[in-house]
PDB file of C-alpha atoms in Angstrom:
ATOM      1  CA  MET V   1     -34.143  12.090-126.290  1.00 40.00           C
ATOM      2  CA  PRO V   2     -31.501   8.787-125.892  1.00 43.00           C
ATOM      3  CA  LEU V   3     -27.965   9.079-126.449  1.00 47.00           C
ATOM      4  CA  LEU V   4     -27.340   8.388-129.375  1.00 50.00           C
ATOM      5  CA  GLU V   5     -24.526   5.262-130.484  1.00 54.00           C
ATOM      6  CA  ASN V   6     -22.857   7.117-133.092  1.00 65.00           C
ATOM      7  CA  PRO V   7     -24.274  10.839-133.380  1.00 74.00           C
ATOM      8  CA  PRO V   8     -23.729  12.316-136.060  1.00 91.00           C
ATOM      9  CA  LEU V   9     -23.284  15.950-133.928  1.00 93.00           C
ATOM     10  CA  ILE V  10     -20.202  17.943-134.618  1.00 94.00           C
ATOM     11  CA  GLU V  11     -20.886  21.010-133.038  1.00 96.00           C
ATOM     12  CA  ALA V  12     -23.610  22.808-131.355  1.00 98.00           C
ATOM     13  CA  ILE V  13     -24.103  26.281-131.304  1.00 98.00           C
ATOM     14  CA  PHE V  14     -26.647  29.291-129.270  1.00 98.00           C
ATOM     15  CA  GLU V  15     -25.878  32.865-130.858  1.00 98.00           C
ATOM     16  CA  LEU V  16     -26.490  36.526-130.162  1.00 97.00           C
ATOM     17  CA  ARG V  17     -25.852  38.460-132.747  1.00 97.00           C
ATOM     18  CA  TRP V  18     -27.277  42.885-132.796  1.00 96.00           C
ATOM     19  CA  GLY V  19     -26.155  45.905-134.844  1.00 94.00           C
ATOM     20  CA  GLU V  20     -27.136  45.201-137.839  1.00 92.00           C
ATOM     21  CA  VAL V  21     -29.676  48.560-138.847  1.00 88.00           C
ATOM     22  CA  SER V  22     -29.572  47.334-142.737  1.00 89.00           C
ATOM     23  CA  PRO V  23     -28.168  45.575-145.049  1.00 89.00           C
ATOM     24  CA  GLY V  24     -24.805  46.049-145.126  1.00 88.00           C
ATOM     25  CA  ARG V  25     -24.955  49.017-142.309  1.00 92.00           C
ATOM     26  CA  PHE V  26     -23.916  48.303-138.759  1.00 92.00           C
ATOM     27  CA  GLN V  27     -24.820  50.631-135.013  1.00 91.00           C
ATOM     28  CA  TYR V  28     -22.357  49.767-132.095  1.00 91.00           C
ATOM     29  CA  HIS V  29     -22.267  51.574-129.033  1.00 85.00           C
ATOM     30  CA  GLN V  30     -19.397  52.758-128.198  1.00 80.00           C
ATOM     31  CA  ASN V  31     -18.324  51.289-124.468  1.00 79.00           C
ATOM     32  CA  GLU V  32     -19.237  47.620-126.990  1.00 83.00           C
ATOM     33  CA  GLU V  33     -16.620  48.481-130.137  1.00 78.00           C
ATOM     34  CA  SER V  34     -13.602  49.268-126.756  1.00 78.00           C
ATOM     35  CA  LEU V  35     -14.689  47.938-123.369  1.00 86.00           C
ATOM     36  CA  PHE V  36     -16.897  45.118-123.479  1.00 90.00           C
ATOM     37  CA  ALA V  37     -14.701  42.229-124.407  1.00 89.00           C
ATOM     38  CA  GLY V  38     -12.783  43.171-121.463  1.00 90.00           C
ATOM     39  CA  MET V  39     -15.954  43.553-119.080  1.00 93.00           C
ATOM     40  CA  PHE V  40     -16.815  40.376-120.309  1.00 95.00           C
ATOM     41  CA  SER V  41     -14.048  38.483-119.957  1.00 95.00           C
ATOM     42  CA  ALA V  42     -14.231  39.284-115.464  1.00 95.00           C
ATOM     43  CA  SER V  43     -17.446  38.251-115.731  1.00 96.00           C
ATOM     44  CA  ALA V  44     -16.554  35.173-117.192  1.00 97.00           C
ATOM     45  CA  LYS V  45     -13.969  34.242-114.908  1.00 96.00           C
ATOM     46  CA  ASN V  46     -16.470  34.421-112.333  1.00 95.00           C
ATOM     47  CA  LYS V  47     -18.370  31.450-113.458  1.00 96.00           C
ATOM     48  CA  GLY V  48     -14.812  29.802-113.719  1.00 97.00           C
ATOM     49  CA  PHE V  49     -14.377  30.223-117.307  1.00 97.00           C
ATOM     50  CA  VAL V  50     -10.398  31.560-117.275  1.00 97.00           C
ATOM     51  CA  VAL V  51      -9.041  30.255-120.276  1.00 97.00           C
ATOM     52  CA  VAL V  52      -8.966  33.704-122.684  1.00 95.00           C
ATOM     53  CA  GLU V  53      -7.723  32.911-125.924  1.00 94.00           C
ATOM     54  CA  ASN V  54      -7.312  36.926-128.457  1.00 91.00           C
ATOM     55  CA  ILE V  55      -8.114  35.902-131.857  1.00 87.00           C
ATOM     56  CA  GLN V  56      -8.778  39.173-133.563  1.00 72.00           C
ATOM     57  CA  ASN V  57      -5.799  41.003-132.398  1.00 62.00           C
ATOM     58  CA  ASN V  58      -8.046  43.373-130.978  1.00 58.00           C
ATOM     59  CA  LEU V  59      -9.537  43.837-134.434  1.00 63.00           C
ATOM     60  CA  SER V  60     -12.702  44.948-133.923  1.00 74.00           C
ATOM     61  CA  LEU V  61     -15.313  43.227-136.530  1.00 85.00           C
ATOM     62  CA  PRO V  62     -19.282  43.269-136.892  1.00 90.00           C
ATOM     63  CA  MET V  63     -20.069  39.775-136.664  1.00 91.00           C
ATOM     64  CA  ALA V  64     -16.712  38.718-136.303  1.00 91.00           C
ATOM     65  CA  ILE V  65     -15.183  36.402-132.956  1.00 93.00           C
ATOM     66  CA  SER V  66     -12.724  38.756-131.054  1.00 91.00           C
ATOM     67  CA  HIS V  67     -12.215  36.581-128.156  1.00 93.00           C
ATOM     68  CA  ARG V  68     -13.032  32.717-127.013  1.00 96.00           C
ATOM     69  CA  PHE V  69     -13.293  32.179-123.062  1.00 97.00           C
ATOM     70  CA  ARG V  70     -13.372  28.464-121.865  1.00 97.00           C
ATOM     71  CA  LYS V  71     -12.603  26.610-118.770  1.00 97.00           C
ATOM     72  CA  GLN V  72      -9.177  24.884-119.439  1.00 96.00           C
ATOM     73  CA  GLN V  73      -7.897  24.294-122.426  1.00 95.00           C
ATOM     74  CA  ASP V  74      -9.621  23.225-125.394  1.00 93.00           C
ATOM     75  CA  THR V  75     -12.526  22.530-123.152  1.00 95.00           C
ATOM     76  CA  TRP V  76     -15.458  22.782-124.404  1.00 96.00           C
ATOM     77  CA  PRO V  77     -18.592  23.753-123.870  1.00 97.00           C
ATOM     78  CA  CYS V  78     -17.185  27.653-124.523  1.00 97.00           C
ATOM     79  CA  PHE V  79     -18.335  31.298-124.848  1.00 98.00           C
ATOM     80  CA  GLN V  80     -17.210  33.323-128.260  1.00 97.00           C
ATOM     81  CA  VAL V  81     -17.971  37.708-127.796  1.00 95.00           C
ATOM     82  CA  GLY V  82     -17.094  40.004-130.986  1.00 93.00           C
ATOM     83  CA  LEU V  83     -18.288  43.091-131.789  1.00 93.00           C
ATOM     84  CA  GLY V  84     -22.259  42.667-132.393  1.00 95.00           C
ATOM     85  CA  ILE V  85     -22.153  38.652-131.277  1.00 96.00           C
ATOM     86  CA  PHE V  86     -21.991  36.423-128.533  1.00 97.00           C
ATOM     87  CA  THR V  87     -22.372  32.560-128.808  1.00 98.00           C
ATOM     88  CA  ILE V  88     -22.466  29.560-126.459  1.00 98.00           C
ATOM     89  CA  ASN V  89     -20.320  26.527-128.739  1.00 98.00           C
ATOM     90  CA  GLN V  90     -20.044  22.851-127.318  1.00 97.00           C
ATOM     91  CA  THR V  91     -18.951  19.739-129.361  1.00 95.00           C
ATOM     92  CA  LYS V  92     -20.268  15.958-130.702  1.00 89.00           C
ATOM     93  CA  GLU V  93     -17.994  15.397-126.605  1.00 84.00           C
ATOM     94  CA  GLN V  94     -20.327  15.029-123.555  1.00 82.00           C
ATOM     95  CA  TYR V  95     -23.398  16.730-125.097  1.00 91.00           C
ATOM     96  CA  ASN V  96     -26.417  16.665-123.960  1.00 93.00           C
ATOM     97  CA  TRP V  97     -29.306  18.902-123.981  1.00 96.00           C
ATOM     98  CA  ASP V  98     -29.712  19.006-120.836  1.00 96.00           C
ATOM     99  CA  SER V  99     -25.909  20.183-120.154  1.00 96.00           C
ATOM    100  CA  PHE V 100     -26.120  22.241-123.171  1.00 97.00           C
ATOM    101  CA  LYS V 101     -29.238  24.164-121.660  1.00 97.00           C
ATOM    102  CA  ASN V 102     -26.911  24.800-118.376  1.00 97.00           C
ATOM    103  CA  SER V 103     -23.825  26.386-120.110  1.00 97.00           C
ATOM    104  CA  ILE V 104     -26.661  28.373-122.160  1.00 98.00           C
ATOM    105  CA  LYS V 105     -28.203  29.649-118.681  1.00 97.00           C
ATOM    106  CA  ILE V 106     -24.672  30.281-117.941  1.00 97.00           C
ATOM    107  CA  GLY V 107     -23.550  32.214-120.443  1.00 97.00           C
ATOM    108  CA  LEU V 108     -26.610  33.429-120.592  1.00 97.00           C
ATOM    109  CA  GLU V 109     -25.568  35.049-117.492  1.00 97.00           C
ATOM    110  CA  VAL V 110     -22.228  36.077-117.713  1.00 97.00           C
ATOM    111  CA  PHE V 111     -23.964  38.390-120.679  1.00 96.00           C
ATOM    112  CA  ASN V 112     -26.388  39.594-119.004  1.00 94.00           C
ATOM    113  CA  ASN V 113     -23.547  40.705-115.865  1.00 94.00           C
ATOM    114  CA  THR V 114     -21.570  41.596-118.368  1.00 94.00           C
ATOM    115  CA  ASP V 115     -24.062  44.836-118.803  1.00 91.00           C
ATOM    116  CA  SER V 116     -27.709  44.811-117.522  1.00 90.00           C
ATOM    117  CA  SER V 117     -28.525  47.197-119.547  1.00 90.00           C
ATOM    118  CA  LEU V 118     -27.173  45.937-122.613  1.00 91.00           C
ATOM    119  CA  ILE V 119     -29.091  43.797-123.789  1.00 92.00           C
ATOM    120  CA  ASN V 120     -32.631  45.838-124.211  1.00 92.00           C
ATOM    121  CA  SER V 121     -30.707  48.457-125.861  1.00 92.00           C
ATOM    122  CA  ILE V 122     -29.811  46.854-128.785  1.00 93.00           C
ATOM    123  CA  LYS V 123     -33.474  44.679-128.992  1.00 93.00           C
ATOM    124  CA  ASP V 124     -34.109  45.988-132.326  1.00 93.00           C
ATOM    125  CA  SER V 125     -31.615  44.276-133.895  1.00 95.00           C
ATOM    126  CA  LEU V 126     -31.184  41.550-131.590  1.00 96.00           C
ATOM    127  CA  SER V 127     -31.838  38.065-133.547  1.00 97.00           C
ATOM    128  CA  VAL V 128     -31.551  34.694-131.183  1.00 98.00           C
ATOM    129  CA  SER V 129     -29.983  31.387-133.138  1.00 98.00           C
ATOM    130  CA  LEU V 130     -30.128  27.312-131.648  1.00 98.00           C
ATOM    131  CA  ARG V 131     -27.727  25.818-134.663  1.00 98.00           C
ATOM    132  CA  TYR V 132     -26.524  22.364-134.938  1.00 97.00           C
ATOM    133  CA  GLN V 133     -24.097  21.075-137.892  1.00 96.00           C
ATOM    134  CA  ASP V 134     -23.985  17.109-138.291  1.00 94.00           C
ATOM    135  CA  ALA V 135     -22.026  14.819-140.348  1.00 93.00           C
ATOM    136  CA  PHE V 136     -22.119  11.964-142.242  1.00 91.00           C
ATOM    137  CA  PHE V 137     -20.483   9.817-144.401  1.00 89.00           C
ATOM    138  CA  PRO V 138     -21.323   8.834-148.351  1.00 85.00           C
ATOM    139  CA  GLY V 139     -19.654   5.524-149.764  1.00 79.00           C
ATOM    140  CA  GLU V 140     -16.969   6.636-152.109  1.00 75.00           C
ATOM    141  CA  THR V 141     -19.071   5.551-155.152  1.00 72.00           C
ATOM    142  CA  GLU V 142     -22.794   6.758-153.620  1.00 76.00           C
ATOM    143  CA  VAL V 143     -24.325   8.837-155.518  1.00 76.00           C
ATOM    144  CA  ILE V 144     -25.355  11.652-153.500  1.00 79.00           C
ATOM    145  CA  GLU V 145     -28.920  12.192-154.673  1.00 78.00           C
ATOM    146  CA  GLN V 146     -29.699   8.363-153.572  1.00 81.00           C
ATOM    147  CA  PHE V 147     -28.167   8.664-150.159  1.00 85.00           C
ATOM    148  CA  LEU V 148     -30.303  12.052-149.507  1.00 86.00           C
ATOM    149  CA  GLU V 149     -33.385  10.043-151.403  1.00 85.00           C
ATOM    150  CA  LYS V 150     -32.352   7.152-148.482  1.00 86.00           C
ATOM    151  CA  HIS V 151     -31.594   8.458-145.428  1.00 87.00           C
ATOM    152  CA  PHE V 152     -32.735  11.982-145.144  1.00 86.00           C
ATOM    153  CA  ASN V 153     -36.546  11.729-147.833  1.00 80.00           C
ATOM    154  CA  ILE V 154     -35.332  13.735-149.732  1.00 82.00           C
ATOM    155  CA  ASN V 155     -36.212  13.434-152.996  1.00 78.00           C
ATOM    156  CA  PHE V 156     -34.502  16.114-155.303  1.00 73.00           C
ATOM    157  CA  GLY V 157     -31.852  16.175-158.667  1.00 70.00           C
ATOM    158  CA  LEU V 158     -31.469  16.286-162.491  1.00 73.00           C
ATOM    159  CA  PRO V 159     -33.683  14.967-165.196  1.00 77.00           C
ATOM    160  CA  SER V 160     -31.849  11.995-166.826  1.00 78.00           C
ATOM    161  CA  SER V 161     -32.597  13.785-170.132  1.00 83.00           C
ATOM    162  CA  PHE V 162     -29.619  16.091-169.515  1.00 80.00           C
ATOM    163  CA  LEU V 163     -27.642  13.663-167.582  1.00 75.00           C
ATOM    164  CA  ASP V 164     -27.699  10.970-170.166  1.00 81.00           C
ATOM    165  CA  ASN V 165     -25.960  13.889-172.795  1.00 80.00           C
ATOM    166  CA  GLU V 166     -22.790  11.853-173.887  1.00 79.00           C
ATOM    167  CA  ASN V 167     -20.521  14.862-173.594  1.00 81.00           C
ATOM    168  CA  LEU V 168     -21.219  15.125-169.280  1.00 80.00           C
ATOM    169  CA  ASN V 169     -19.341  12.442-166.936  1.00 71.00           C
ATOM    170  CA  GLY V 170     -22.589  12.263-164.314  1.00 61.00           C
ATOM    171  CA  LYS V 171     -20.373  13.162-161.559  1.00 65.00           C
ATOM    172  CA  HIS V 172     -22.118  15.781-160.038  1.00 61.00           C
ATOM    173  CA  HIS V 173     -18.998  18.018-158.186  1.00 60.00           C
ATOM    174  CA  SER V 174     -20.824  20.372-155.532  1.00 64.00           C
ATOM    175  CA  VAL V 175     -24.272  18.790-154.407  1.00 69.00           C
ATOM    176  CA  GLY V 176     -26.881  21.564-151.806  1.00 76.00           C
ATOM    177  CA  PHE V 177     -29.557  21.589-150.441  1.00 84.00           C
ATOM    178  CA  ASN V 178     -31.286  24.837-149.029  1.00 89.00           C
ATOM    179  CA  VAL V 179     -34.477  24.748-147.377  1.00 91.00           C
ATOM    180  CA  GLU V 180     -36.272  27.717-145.257  1.00 94.00           C
ATOM    181  CA  VAL V 181     -39.787  27.232-143.482  1.00 95.00           C
ATOM    182  CA  GLY V 182     -41.454  29.372-141.334  1.00 97.00           C
ATOM    183  CA  LEU V 183     -42.652  29.138-137.338  1.00 96.00           C
ATOM    184  CA  GLU V 184     -45.208  29.956-134.876  1.00 95.00           C
ATOM    185  CA  LYS V 185     -43.635  28.273-131.887  1.00 93.00           C
ATOM    186  CA  PRO V 186     -41.491  30.530-131.707  1.00 95.00           C
ATOM    187  CA  GLN V 187     -41.900  33.213-133.966  1.00 95.00           C
ATOM    188  CA  GLY V 188     -39.207  33.555-137.042  1.00 96.00           C
ATOM    189  CA  VAL V 189     -37.956  30.295-139.273  1.00 97.00           C
ATOM    190  CA  VAL V 190     -36.708  27.235-139.528  1.00 97.00           C
ATOM    191  CA  LYS V 191     -32.927  26.705-142.066  1.00 96.00           C
ATOM    192  CA  ILE V 192     -31.958  23.271-142.889  1.00 94.00           C
ATOM    193  CA  THR V 193     -28.986  23.265-145.399  1.00 94.00           C
ATOM    194  CA  ILE V 194     -27.252  19.947-146.675  1.00 91.00           C
ATOM    195  CA  ALA V 195     -24.078  20.975-148.648  1.00 89.00           C
ATOM    196  CA  LYS V 196     -20.292  18.924-149.484  1.00 87.00           C
ATOM    197  CA  ALA V 197     -17.840  19.361-147.444  1.00 87.00           C
ATOM    198  CA  ILE V 198     -13.993  17.837-146.257  1.00 88.00           C
ATOM    199  CA  ILE V 199     -15.330  17.390-142.475  1.00 88.00           C
ATOM    200  CA  ASN V 200     -11.935  16.223-140.312  1.00 85.00           C
ATOM    201  CA  ASP V 201      -9.197  15.564-143.682  1.00 86.00           C
ATOM    202  CA  LYS V 202     -12.650  12.999-145.627  1.00 87.00           C
ATOM    203  CA  PRO V 203     -15.260  14.343-147.624  1.00 85.00           C
ATOM    204  CA  GLY V 204     -18.768  13.927-146.723  1.00 87.00           C
ATOM    205  CA  LEU V 205     -21.640  15.826-146.731  1.00 90.00           C
ATOM    206  CA  ILE V 206     -22.921  18.632-143.238  1.00 93.00           C
ATOM    207  CA  MET V 207     -26.275  18.976-142.376  1.00 93.00           C
ATOM    208  CA  GLU V 208     -26.695  22.986-140.677  1.00 96.00           C
ATOM    209  CA  THR V 209     -30.233  23.010-139.076  1.00 97.00           C
ATOM    210  CA  VAL V 210     -30.394  26.434-137.540  1.00 98.00           C
ATOM    211  CA  VAL V 211     -33.927  28.048-135.659  1.00 98.00           C
ATOM    212  CA  HIS V 212     -33.750  31.652-135.922  1.00 98.00           C
ATOM    213  CA  SER V 213     -36.001  34.542-134.311  1.00 97.00           C
ATOM    214  CA  LYS V 214     -35.765  38.157-134.101  1.00 96.00           C
ATOM    215  CA  ALA V 215     -35.985  39.273-130.225  1.00 94.00           C
ATOM    216  CA  LYS V 216     -38.783  41.757-130.581  1.00 92.00           C
ATOM    217  CA  GLU V 217     -41.139  39.498-132.650  1.00 92.00           C
ATOM    218  CA  VAL V 218     -40.493  36.877-129.535  1.00 92.00           C
ATOM    219  CA  ILE V 219     -40.842  38.947-126.521  1.00 89.00           C
ATOM    220  CA  ASN V 220     -43.084  41.840-125.707  1.00 84.00           C
ATOM    221  CA  ASN V 221     -41.061  43.590-123.471  1.00 86.00           C
ATOM    222  CA  ASP V 222     -37.951  44.169-121.476  1.00 89.00           C
ATOM    223  CA  ILE V 223     -35.772  41.223-122.739  1.00 90.00           C
ATOM    224  CA  LYS V 224     -35.178  39.430-119.346  1.00 90.00           C
ATOM    225  CA  TYR V 225     -31.796  37.255-120.045  1.00 89.00           C
ATOM    226  CA  THR V 226     -34.774  34.142-118.843  1.00 92.00           C
ATOM    227  CA  ASP V 227     -36.078  34.729-121.705  1.00 94.00           C
ATOM    228  CA  LEU V 228     -34.366  33.441-123.885  1.00 96.00           C
ATOM    229  CA  LEU V 229     -33.251  30.520-121.884  1.00 95.00           C
ATOM    230  CA  GLU V 230     -36.796  29.401-122.604  1.00 95.00           C
ATOM    231  CA  TRP V 231     -36.919  30.629-126.414  1.00 97.00           C
ATOM    232  CA  ALA V 232     -33.855  27.979-126.798  1.00 97.00           C
ATOM    233  CA  ASN V 233     -36.091  25.329-124.963  1.00 97.00           C
ATOM    234  CA  GLN V 234     -38.530  26.196-127.639  1.00 97.00           C
ATOM    235  CA  ALA V 235     -35.751  26.490-130.219  1.00 98.00           C
ATOM    236  CA  HIS V 236     -34.701  22.731-129.471  1.00 98.00           C
ATOM    237  CA  ASP V 237     -38.195  20.904-129.423  1.00 97.00           C
ATOM    238  CA  ILE V 238     -38.076  22.014-133.432  1.00 97.00           C
ATOM    239  CA  GLN V 239     -34.342  20.756-133.516  1.00 96.00           C
ATOM    240  CA  GLN V 240     -35.199  17.971-131.845  1.00 95.00           C
ATOM    241  CA  HIS V 241     -38.728  17.220-134.383  1.00 95.00           C
ATOM    242  CA  ALA V 242     -36.182  18.066-137.295  1.00 93.00           C
ATOM    243  CA  PHE V 243     -33.580  15.304-136.420  1.00 92.00           C
ATOM    244  CA  LYS V 244     -36.612  12.606-135.773  1.00 91.00           C
ATOM    245  CA  THR V 245     -38.490  13.378-138.808  1.00 91.00           C
ATOM    246  CA  ILE V 246     -35.544  13.779-141.681  1.00 90.00           C
ATOM    247  CA  ILE V 247     -32.623  11.827-140.427  1.00 88.00           C
ATOM    248  CA  ASN V 248     -33.566   7.741-140.625  1.00 86.00           C
ATOM    249  CA  PRO V 249     -31.056   6.502-137.756  1.00 83.00           C
ATOM    250  CA  THR V 250     -29.759   4.486-140.785  1.00 81.00           C
ATOM    251  CA  ALA V 251     -27.580   7.614-141.479  1.00 80.00           C
ATOM    252  CA  TYR V 252     -25.326   7.211-138.443  1.00 76.00           C
ATOM    253  CA  LYS V 253     -26.094   3.998-137.773  1.00 69.00           C
ATOM    254  CA  GLU V 254     -24.793   2.499-141.480  1.00 61.00           C
ATOM    255  CA  CYS V 255     -22.050   5.712-142.795  1.00 55.00           C
ATOM    256  CA  LYS V 256     -19.519   6.072-139.954  1.00 51.00           C
ATOM    257  CA  VAL V 257     -18.666   8.878-139.089  1.00 45.00           C
TER     258      VAL V 257
END
């Protein structure tokens, strides 16, 4: 995809989650709870990620980030780990897919070098996601439904017979859009959510597009980290398709971030 003049991207995230054996019930190996973050730190340093941030004070909460790793302070990409979660994050600055894909490759190498047996021991509960968060800023007087119809080809709203009631002022305090569509390649789902949010102290809309798969449904044999990298390529094709077909260029050319 060519570089955009005014890209709406906030953050791109590649994510592994594991350990939820049934809704709300988690199961982990002892090493994951006590040793994994330290082992990951040593592996990450070998790849130049020498800055470590402890952001949970060593609390072991399922699916909660506990440590962050960077090459330099406040730079991206960064790696994040916690009990049952590993992410690779890249913000808008310096983003392009080739460099982010390379960051995913390095991150998966670090994850694999930390404990090469882990990835297959957690296969039954392992899920993988590629998540993009984009920001858009309608005008202060612009009706959200009209903005979405104009810039996203999404047409929904409440009937005028409801809004015309004299006791209603017609202003929307909260507007959200959420849809989930099944995928064949990679097998899984794509989830699209649009909601009001405060972005850098400014009211706007966040669109989050997530391609999500369960590892055991897309990889038949033992998992290699290169399998997950190939999954990321397929997931990015879906992300690219969603961006091109849902978002009109006017959404980020006329509405400056």
